[in-house]
């Protein structure tokens, strides 16, 4: 199934210090007509250099690498004004990992377990490439809730004052991990209208993607960490 990415192939960089891991991911991704692996890196610094040089759509980034780790590499990529369309997906061995929340705050668009099924990997790359955040899996929402609860006390940001009442409703549902279709059903809207609301919210708040909206929703107290219980 082709990605919805302007008819272009999704360009991916693999960043992992284990050659066999990169080879396995490259084999899965390389079989797809709409995905192309354009580079590989064995450490975070090289990943940042390659990303700046090649400007891929997606970087699959191991969180633990020698030298510059994946967390700092993701932060540098997210902060680079020359890479506004590059998305980072963090790779981790553990489904509970203290670094994951920090990675999302640093600008990553989501995370994947290294033992994820091939179809889930392909879905993740396509979802992130078209500008959505990989926040749907329950384990991701649980991690965000867990670590957002530890991060700090809710801080109602003055930034949120620019939102309308409806936009605050939508942002709260984004924070709970709902997709555009789920938000549309909950608020009795068309999916297109829900998507427009989400896009407008991101523009008003100056955030890169839905993952950053989730973080802001928790940190501002719009969503409480215990909502999954």
PDB file of C-alpha atoms in Angstrom:
ATOM      1  CA  UNK A   1       0.000   0.000   0.000  1.00  0.00           C
ATOM      2  CA  UNK A   2       1.473   3.338  -0.988  1.00  0.00           C
ATOM      3  CA  UNK A   3       1.979   6.187   1.419  1.00  0.00           C
ATOM      4  CA  UNK A   4       0.038   9.416   1.239  1.00  0.00           C
ATOM      5  CA  UNK A   5       3.133  11.545   0.781  1.00  0.00           C
ATOM      6  CA  UNK A   6       2.619  13.719  -2.304  1.00  0.00           C
ATOM      7  CA  UNK A   7       3.338  10.766  -4.574  1.00  0.00           C
ATOM      8  CA  UNK A   8       7.008  10.731  -3.554  1.00  0.00           C
ATOM      9  CA  UNK A   9       8.933   7.926  -1.939  1.00  0.00           C
ATOM     10  CA  UNK A  10       9.386   8.275   1.799  1.00  0.00           C
ATOM     11  CA  UNK A  11      13.103   8.843   2.417  1.00  0.00           C
ATOM     12  CA  UNK A  12      14.424   7.207   5.588  1.00  0.00           C
ATOM     13  CA  UNK A  13      17.680   7.267   7.552  1.00  0.00           C
ATOM     14  CA  UNK A  14      18.460   4.381   9.935  1.00  0.00           C
ATOM     15  CA  UNK A  15      20.463   5.294  13.043  1.00  0.00           C
ATOM     16  CA  UNK A  16      21.482   2.353  15.254  1.00  0.00           C
ATOM     17  CA  UNK A  17      24.866   1.152  16.497  1.00  0.00           C
ATOM     18  CA  UNK A  18      23.951  -2.472  15.766  1.00  0.00           C
ATOM     19  CA  UNK A  19      24.629  -3.404  12.145  1.00  0.00           C
ATOM     20  CA  UNK A  20      22.228  -6.347  12.249  1.00  0.00           C
ATOM     21  CA  UNK A  21      19.384  -4.156  13.473  1.00  0.00           C
ATOM     22  CA  UNK A  22      19.955  -1.695  10.640  1.00  0.00           C
ATOM     23  CA  UNK A  23      20.152  -4.555   8.139  1.00  0.00           C
ATOM     24  CA  UNK A  24      16.855  -6.001   9.357  1.00  0.00           C
ATOM     25  CA  UNK A  25      15.063  -2.664   9.124  1.00  0.00           C
ATOM     26  CA  UNK A  26      16.632  -1.929   5.741  1.00  0.00           C
ATOM     27  CA  UNK A  27      15.429  -5.278   4.406  1.00  0.00           C
ATOM     28  CA  UNK A  28      11.842  -4.623   5.538  1.00  0.00           C
ATOM     29  CA  UNK A  29      11.717  -1.034   4.286  1.00  0.00           C
ATOM     30  CA  UNK A  30      13.581  -1.755   1.061  1.00  0.00           C
ATOM     31  CA  UNK A  31      10.886  -4.156  -0.154  1.00  0.00           C
ATOM     32  CA  UNK A  32       8.356  -1.313  -0.361  1.00  0.00           C
ATOM     33  CA  UNK A  33       7.901   0.687  -3.553  1.00  0.00           C
ATOM     34  CA  UNK A  34       7.098   3.897  -1.676  1.00  0.00           C
ATOM     35  CA  UNK A  35       9.950   3.833   0.873  1.00  0.00           C
ATOM     36  CA  UNK A  36      13.672   4.346   0.299  1.00  0.00           C
ATOM     37  CA  UNK A  37      16.504   4.010   2.836  1.00  0.00           C
ATOM     38  CA  UNK A  38      18.866   6.835   1.885  1.00  0.00           C
ATOM     39  CA  UNK A  39      21.434   6.537   4.667  1.00  0.00           C
ATOM     40  CA  UNK A  40      22.637   4.702   7.764  1.00  0.00           C
ATOM     41  CA  UNK A  41      24.462   5.856  10.877  1.00  0.00           C
ATOM     42  CA  UNK A  42      26.048   3.974  13.758  1.00  0.00           C
ATOM     43  CA  UNK A  43      26.059   6.861  16.245  1.00  0.00           C
ATOM     44  CA  UNK A  44      24.079   9.993  17.023  1.00  0.00           C
ATOM     45  CA  UNK A  45      26.560  12.514  15.677  1.00  0.00           C
ATOM     46  CA  UNK A  46      26.708  10.774  12.313  1.00  0.00           C
ATOM     47  CA  UNK A  47      22.907  10.581  12.311  1.00  0.00           C
ATOM     48  CA  UNK A  48      22.669  14.358  12.732  1.00  0.00           C
ATOM     49  CA  UNK A  49      25.280  14.952  10.013  1.00  0.00           C
ATOM     50  CA  UNK A  50      23.530  12.622   7.560  1.00  0.00           C
ATOM     51  CA  UNK A  51      20.142  14.129   8.327  1.00  0.00           C
ATOM     52  CA  UNK A  52      21.404  17.642   7.651  1.00  0.00           C
ATOM     53  CA  UNK A  53      23.021  16.498   4.419  1.00  0.00           C
ATOM     54  CA  UNK A  54      20.201  14.320   3.055  1.00  0.00           C
ATOM     55  CA  UNK A  55      17.102  15.907   4.627  1.00  0.00           C
ATOM     56  CA  UNK A  56      15.086  12.677   4.874  1.00  0.00           C
ATOM     57  CA  UNK A  57      11.409  12.483   5.725  1.00  0.00           C
ATOM     58  CA  UNK A  58      11.941  10.098   8.648  1.00  0.00           C
ATOM     59  CA  UNK A  59      14.858   9.167  10.903  1.00  0.00           C
ATOM     60  CA  UNK A  60      14.551   5.881  12.811  1.00  0.00           C
ATOM     61  CA  UNK A  61      16.783   6.646  15.801  1.00  0.00           C
ATOM     62  CA  UNK A  62      18.087   4.232  18.409  1.00  0.00           C
ATOM     63  CA  UNK A  63      17.943   5.923  21.799  1.00  0.00           C
ATOM     64  CA  UNK A  64      21.188   4.441  23.122  1.00  0.00           C
ATOM     65  CA  UNK A  65      24.228   4.923  20.904  1.00  0.00           C
ATOM     66  CA  UNK A  66      27.912   5.665  21.563  1.00  0.00           C
ATOM     67  CA  UNK A  67      29.036   9.266  21.724  1.00  0.00           C
ATOM     68  CA  UNK A  68      25.981  11.385  21.030  1.00  0.00           C
ATOM     69  CA  UNK A  69      22.892   9.440  22.095  1.00  0.00           C
ATOM     70  CA  UNK A  70      19.591   9.338  20.253  1.00  0.00           C
ATOM     71  CA  UNK A  71      17.915  11.765  22.649  1.00  0.00           C
ATOM     72  CA  UNK A  72      20.382  14.562  21.990  1.00  0.00           C
ATOM     73  CA  UNK A  73      20.489  13.715  18.276  1.00  0.00           C
ATOM     74  CA  UNK A  74      16.688  13.995  18.100  1.00  0.00           C
ATOM     75  CA  UNK A  75      16.828  17.336  19.925  1.00  0.00           C
ATOM     76  CA  UNK A  76      19.385  18.733  17.466  1.00  0.00           C
ATOM     77  CA  UNK A  77      17.381  17.584  14.455  1.00  0.00           C
ATOM     78  CA  UNK A  78      14.111  18.988  15.831  1.00  0.00           C
ATOM     79  CA  UNK A  79      15.770  22.318  16.626  1.00  0.00           C
ATOM     80  CA  UNK A  80      17.372  22.684  13.174  1.00  0.00           C
ATOM     81  CA  UNK A  81      15.425  25.251  11.153  1.00  0.00           C
ATOM     82  CA  UNK A  82      16.767  23.654   7.969  1.00  0.00           C
ATOM     83  CA  UNK A  83      14.897  20.427   8.782  1.00  0.00           C
ATOM     84  CA  UNK A  84      11.271  21.499   9.321  1.00  0.00           C
ATOM     85  CA  UNK A  85       9.856  18.441   7.546  1.00  0.00           C
ATOM     86  CA  UNK A  86      12.121  15.759   9.012  1.00  0.00           C
ATOM     87  CA  UNK A  87      10.522  13.565  11.672  1.00  0.00           C
ATOM     88  CA  UNK A  88      12.346  11.403  14.217  1.00  0.00           C
ATOM     89  CA  UNK A  89      10.988   8.099  15.511  1.00  0.00           C
ATOM     90  CA  UNK A  90      12.856   6.769  18.530  1.00  0.00           C
ATOM     91  CA  UNK A  91      13.720   3.061  18.667  1.00  0.00           C
ATOM     92  CA  UNK A  92      13.858   1.361  22.058  1.00  0.00           C
ATOM     93  CA  UNK A  93      14.248  -2.167  23.394  1.00  0.00           C
ATOM     94  CA  UNK A  94      11.956  -1.575  26.372  1.00  0.00           C
ATOM     95  CA  UNK A  95       8.250  -0.774  26.479  1.00  0.00           C
ATOM     96  CA  UNK A  96       8.884   1.301  29.606  1.00  0.00           C
ATOM     97  CA  UNK A  97      11.863   3.578  29.158  1.00  0.00           C
ATOM     98  CA  UNK A  98      12.654   6.745  31.093  1.00  0.00           C
ATOM     99  CA  UNK A  99      14.162   8.295  27.976  1.00  0.00           C
ATOM    100  CA  UNK A 100      11.040   8.066  25.834  1.00  0.00           C
ATOM    101  CA  UNK A 101       9.173  10.989  27.355  1.00  0.00           C
ATOM    102  CA  UNK A 102      12.313  13.087  27.170  1.00  0.00           C
ATOM    103  CA  UNK A 103      12.662  12.151  23.528  1.00  0.00           C
ATOM    104  CA  UNK A 104       9.120  13.291  22.765  1.00  0.00           C
ATOM    105  CA  UNK A 105       9.762  16.563  24.566  1.00  0.00           C
ATOM    106  CA  UNK A 106      12.956  16.922  22.545  1.00  0.00           C
ATOM    107  CA  UNK A 107      10.934  16.844  19.344  1.00  0.00           C
ATOM    108  CA  UNK A 108      10.608  13.191  18.375  1.00  0.00           C
ATOM    109  CA  UNK A 109       7.327  12.248  16.713  1.00  0.00           C
ATOM    110  CA  UNK A 110       6.931   8.938  18.506  1.00  0.00           C
ATOM    111  CA  UNK A 111       8.671   5.695  19.300  1.00  0.00           C
ATOM    112  CA  UNK A 112       8.781   2.054  18.279  1.00  0.00           C
ATOM    113  CA  UNK A 113       9.941  -1.088  19.995  1.00  0.00           C
ATOM    114  CA  UNK A 114      12.804  -2.739  18.141  1.00  0.00           C
ATOM    115  CA  UNK A 115      10.931  -6.035  18.008  1.00  0.00           C
ATOM    116  CA  UNK A 116       7.890  -4.440  16.367  1.00  0.00           C
ATOM    117  CA  UNK A 117       6.181  -6.408  13.621  1.00  0.00           C
ATOM    118  CA  UNK A 118       7.187  -5.491  10.035  1.00  0.00           C
ATOM    119  CA  UNK A 119       3.719  -4.171   9.170  1.00  0.00           C
ATOM    120  CA  UNK A 120       3.766  -1.928  12.243  1.00  0.00           C
ATOM    121  CA  UNK A 121       7.162  -0.574  11.223  1.00  0.00           C
ATOM    122  CA  UNK A 122       5.924   0.236   7.717  1.00  0.00           C
ATOM    123  CA  UNK A 123       2.758   1.818   9.097  1.00  0.00           C
ATOM    124  CA  UNK A 124       4.808   3.937  11.514  1.00  0.00           C
ATOM    125  CA  UNK A 125       7.104   5.256   8.795  1.00  0.00           C
ATOM    126  CA  UNK A 126       4.171   6.198   6.570  1.00  0.00           C
ATOM    127  CA  UNK A 127       2.164   7.800   9.377  1.00  0.00           C
ATOM    128  CA  UNK A 128       5.058   9.952  10.524  1.00  0.00           C
ATOM    129  CA  UNK A 129       6.090  10.855   6.976  1.00  0.00           C
ATOM    130  CA  UNK A 130       2.703  12.372   6.226  1.00  0.00           C
ATOM    131  CA  UNK A 131       2.985  14.622   9.251  1.00  0.00           C
ATOM    132  CA  UNK A 132       1.086  12.695  11.910  1.00  0.00           C
ATOM    133  CA  UNK A 133       2.583  11.620  15.215  1.00  0.00           C
ATOM    134  CA  UNK A 134       3.023   8.014  16.230  1.00  0.00           C
ATOM    135  CA  UNK A 135       0.993   8.288  19.418  1.00  0.00           C
ATOM    136  CA  UNK A 136      -1.861   5.880  18.815  1.00  0.00           C
ATOM    137  CA  UNK A 137      -0.482   2.665  20.387  1.00  0.00           C
ATOM    138  CA  UNK A 138      -1.645   2.279  23.967  1.00  0.00           C
ATOM    139  CA  UNK A 139       1.909   1.721  25.192  1.00  0.00           C
ATOM    140  CA  UNK A 140       2.942   5.126  23.851  1.00  0.00           C
ATOM    141  CA  UNK A 141       0.028   6.858  25.549  1.00  0.00           C
ATOM    142  CA  UNK A 142       0.830   5.041  28.785  1.00  0.00           C
ATOM    143  CA  UNK A 143       4.447   6.174  28.647  1.00  0.00           C
ATOM    144  CA  UNK A 144       3.512   9.770  27.940  1.00  0.00           C
ATOM    145  CA  UNK A 145       1.069   9.720  30.838  1.00  0.00           C
ATOM    146  CA  UNK A 146       3.606   8.141  33.175  1.00  0.00           C
ATOM    147  CA  UNK A 147       6.466  10.490  32.463  1.00  0.00           C
ATOM    148  CA  UNK A 148       4.381  13.614  32.021  1.00  0.00           C
ATOM    149  CA  UNK A 149       3.127  12.980  35.528  1.00  0.00           C
ATOM    150  CA  UNK A 150       6.695  12.955  36.807  1.00  0.00           C
ATOM    151  CA  UNK A 151       7.897  15.905  34.789  1.00  0.00           C
ATOM    152  CA  UNK A 152       6.477  18.821  36.755  1.00  0.00           C
ATOM    153  CA  UNK A 153       3.301  20.301  38.130  1.00  0.00           C
ATOM    154  CA  UNK A 154       0.728  21.374  35.506  1.00  0.00           C
ATOM    155  CA  UNK A 155       1.559  24.812  34.199  1.00  0.00           C
ATOM    156  CA  UNK A 156      -1.373  26.523  32.446  1.00  0.00           C
ATOM    157  CA  UNK A 157       0.495  28.167  29.613  1.00  0.00           C
ATOM    158  CA  UNK A 158      -0.517  31.659  28.450  1.00  0.00           C
ATOM    159  CA  UNK A 159      -0.004  30.270  24.931  1.00  0.00           C
ATOM    160  CA  UNK A 160      -3.279  28.391  25.261  1.00  0.00           C
ATOM    161  CA  UNK A 161      -5.263  31.615  25.489  1.00  0.00           C
ATOM    162  CA  UNK A 162      -5.161  31.918  21.712  1.00  0.00           C
ATOM    163  CA  UNK A 163      -7.321  28.800  21.368  1.00  0.00           C
ATOM    164  CA  UNK A 164     -11.077  28.884  20.974  1.00  0.00           C
ATOM    165  CA  UNK A 165     -13.286  26.732  23.181  1.00  0.00           C
ATOM    166  CA  UNK A 166     -13.693  24.179  20.418  1.00  0.00           C
ATOM    167  CA  UNK A 167      -9.942  24.095  19.799  1.00  0.00           C
ATOM    168  CA  UNK A 168      -9.340  23.417  23.493  1.00  0.00           C
ATOM    169  CA  UNK A 169     -11.787  20.516  23.293  1.00  0.00           C
ATOM    170  CA  UNK A 170      -9.955  19.130  20.280  1.00  0.00           C
ATOM    171  CA  UNK A 171      -6.542  19.565  21.890  1.00  0.00           C
ATOM    172  CA  UNK A 172      -7.714  17.710  24.994  1.00  0.00           C
ATOM    173  CA  UNK A 173      -8.801  14.773  22.838  1.00  0.00           C
ATOM    174  CA  UNK A 174      -5.484  14.830  20.972  1.00  0.00           C
ATOM    175  CA  UNK A 175      -3.817  14.655  24.381  1.00  0.00           C
ATOM    176  CA  UNK A 176      -5.849  11.555  25.166  1.00  0.00           C
ATOM    177  CA  UNK A 177      -4.409   9.881  22.077  1.00  0.00           C
ATOM    178  CA  UNK A 178      -7.477  10.066  19.824  1.00  0.00           C
ATOM    179  CA  UNK A 179      -7.061  10.105  16.044  1.00  0.00           C
ATOM    180  CA  UNK A 180      -8.759  12.694  13.844  1.00  0.00           C
ATOM    181  CA  UNK A 181     -11.502  10.198  13.003  1.00  0.00           C
ATOM    182  CA  UNK A 182     -12.070   9.434  16.691  1.00  0.00           C
ATOM    183  CA  UNK A 183     -12.176  13.144  17.523  1.00  0.00           C
ATOM    184  CA  UNK A 184     -14.687  13.675  14.720  1.00  0.00           C
ATOM    185  CA  UNK A 185     -16.963  10.961  16.113  1.00  0.00           C
ATOM    186  CA  UNK A 186     -16.651  12.222  19.681  1.00  0.00           C
ATOM    187  CA  UNK A 187     -17.492  15.835  18.762  1.00  0.00           C
ATOM    188  CA  UNK A 188     -19.876  14.994  15.903  1.00  0.00           C
ATOM    189  CA  UNK A 189     -17.686  16.643  13.271  1.00  0.00           C
ATOM    190  CA  UNK A 190     -16.494  15.573   9.849  1.00  0.00           C
ATOM    191  CA  UNK A 191     -12.966  14.060   9.811  1.00  0.00           C
ATOM    192  CA  UNK A 192     -11.858  16.937   7.569  1.00  0.00           C
ATOM    193  CA  UNK A 193     -13.074  19.486  10.112  1.00  0.00           C
ATOM    194  CA  UNK A 194     -11.305  17.665  12.927  1.00  0.00           C
ATOM    195  CA  UNK A 195      -8.091  17.633  10.905  1.00  0.00           C
ATOM    196  CA  UNK A 196      -8.449  21.356  10.188  1.00  0.00           C
ATOM    197  CA  UNK A 197      -8.881  22.080  13.903  1.00  0.00           C
ATOM    198  CA  UNK A 198      -5.746  20.077  14.763  1.00  0.00           C
ATOM    199  CA  UNK A 199      -3.700  21.825  12.066  1.00  0.00           C
ATOM    200  CA  UNK A 200      -4.901  25.250  13.204  1.00  0.00           C
ATOM    201  CA  UNK A 201      -4.043  24.454  16.826  1.00  0.00           C
ATOM    202  CA  UNK A 202      -0.513  23.390  15.878  1.00  0.00           C
ATOM    203  CA  UNK A 203      -0.052  26.584  13.872  1.00  0.00           C
ATOM    204  CA  UNK A 204      -1.332  28.798  16.686  1.00  0.00           C
ATOM    205  CA  UNK A 205       0.863  27.111  19.294  1.00  0.00           C
ATOM    206  CA  UNK A 206       3.917  26.756  17.058  1.00  0.00           C
ATOM    207  CA  UNK A 207       4.378  23.010  17.595  1.00  0.00           C
ATOM    208  CA  UNK A 208       5.804  20.542  15.095  1.00  0.00           C
ATOM    209  CA  UNK A 209       3.278  17.734  15.323  1.00  0.00           C
ATOM    210  CA  UNK A 210       0.685  15.896  17.391  1.00  0.00           C
ATOM    211  CA  UNK A 211       3.265  14.457  19.772  1.00  0.00           C
ATOM    212  CA  UNK A 212       4.164  17.980  20.871  1.00  0.00           C
ATOM    213  CA  UNK A 213       0.470  18.763  21.334  1.00  0.00           C
ATOM    214  CA  UNK A 214       0.174  15.719  23.598  1.00  0.00           C
ATOM    215  CA  UNK A 215       3.102  16.888  25.708  1.00  0.00           C
ATOM    216  CA  UNK A 216       1.686  20.407  25.996  1.00  0.00           C
ATOM    217  CA  UNK A 217      -1.765  19.037  26.881  1.00  0.00           C
ATOM    218  CA  UNK A 218      -0.274  17.122  29.818  1.00  0.00           C
ATOM    219  CA  UNK A 219       2.093  19.826  30.997  1.00  0.00           C
ATOM    220  CA  UNK A 220      -0.630  22.467  30.943  1.00  0.00           C
ATOM    221  CA  UNK A 221      -3.030  20.265  32.907  1.00  0.00           C
ATOM    222  CA  UNK A 222      -5.567  19.905  30.069  1.00  0.00           C
ATOM    223  CA  UNK A 223      -5.144  16.136  30.379  1.00  0.00           C
ATOM    224  CA  UNK A 224      -4.236  14.437  33.647  1.00  0.00           C
ATOM    225  CA  UNK A 225      -1.736  11.559  33.762  1.00  0.00           C
ATOM    226  CA  UNK A 226      -4.240   9.173  35.354  1.00  0.00           C
ATOM    227  CA  UNK A 227      -6.747   9.231  32.502  1.00  0.00           C
ATOM    228  CA  UNK A 228      -5.729   5.774  31.247  1.00  0.00           C
ATOM    229  CA  UNK A 229      -6.386   4.054  34.553  1.00  0.00           C
TER     230      UNK A 229
END
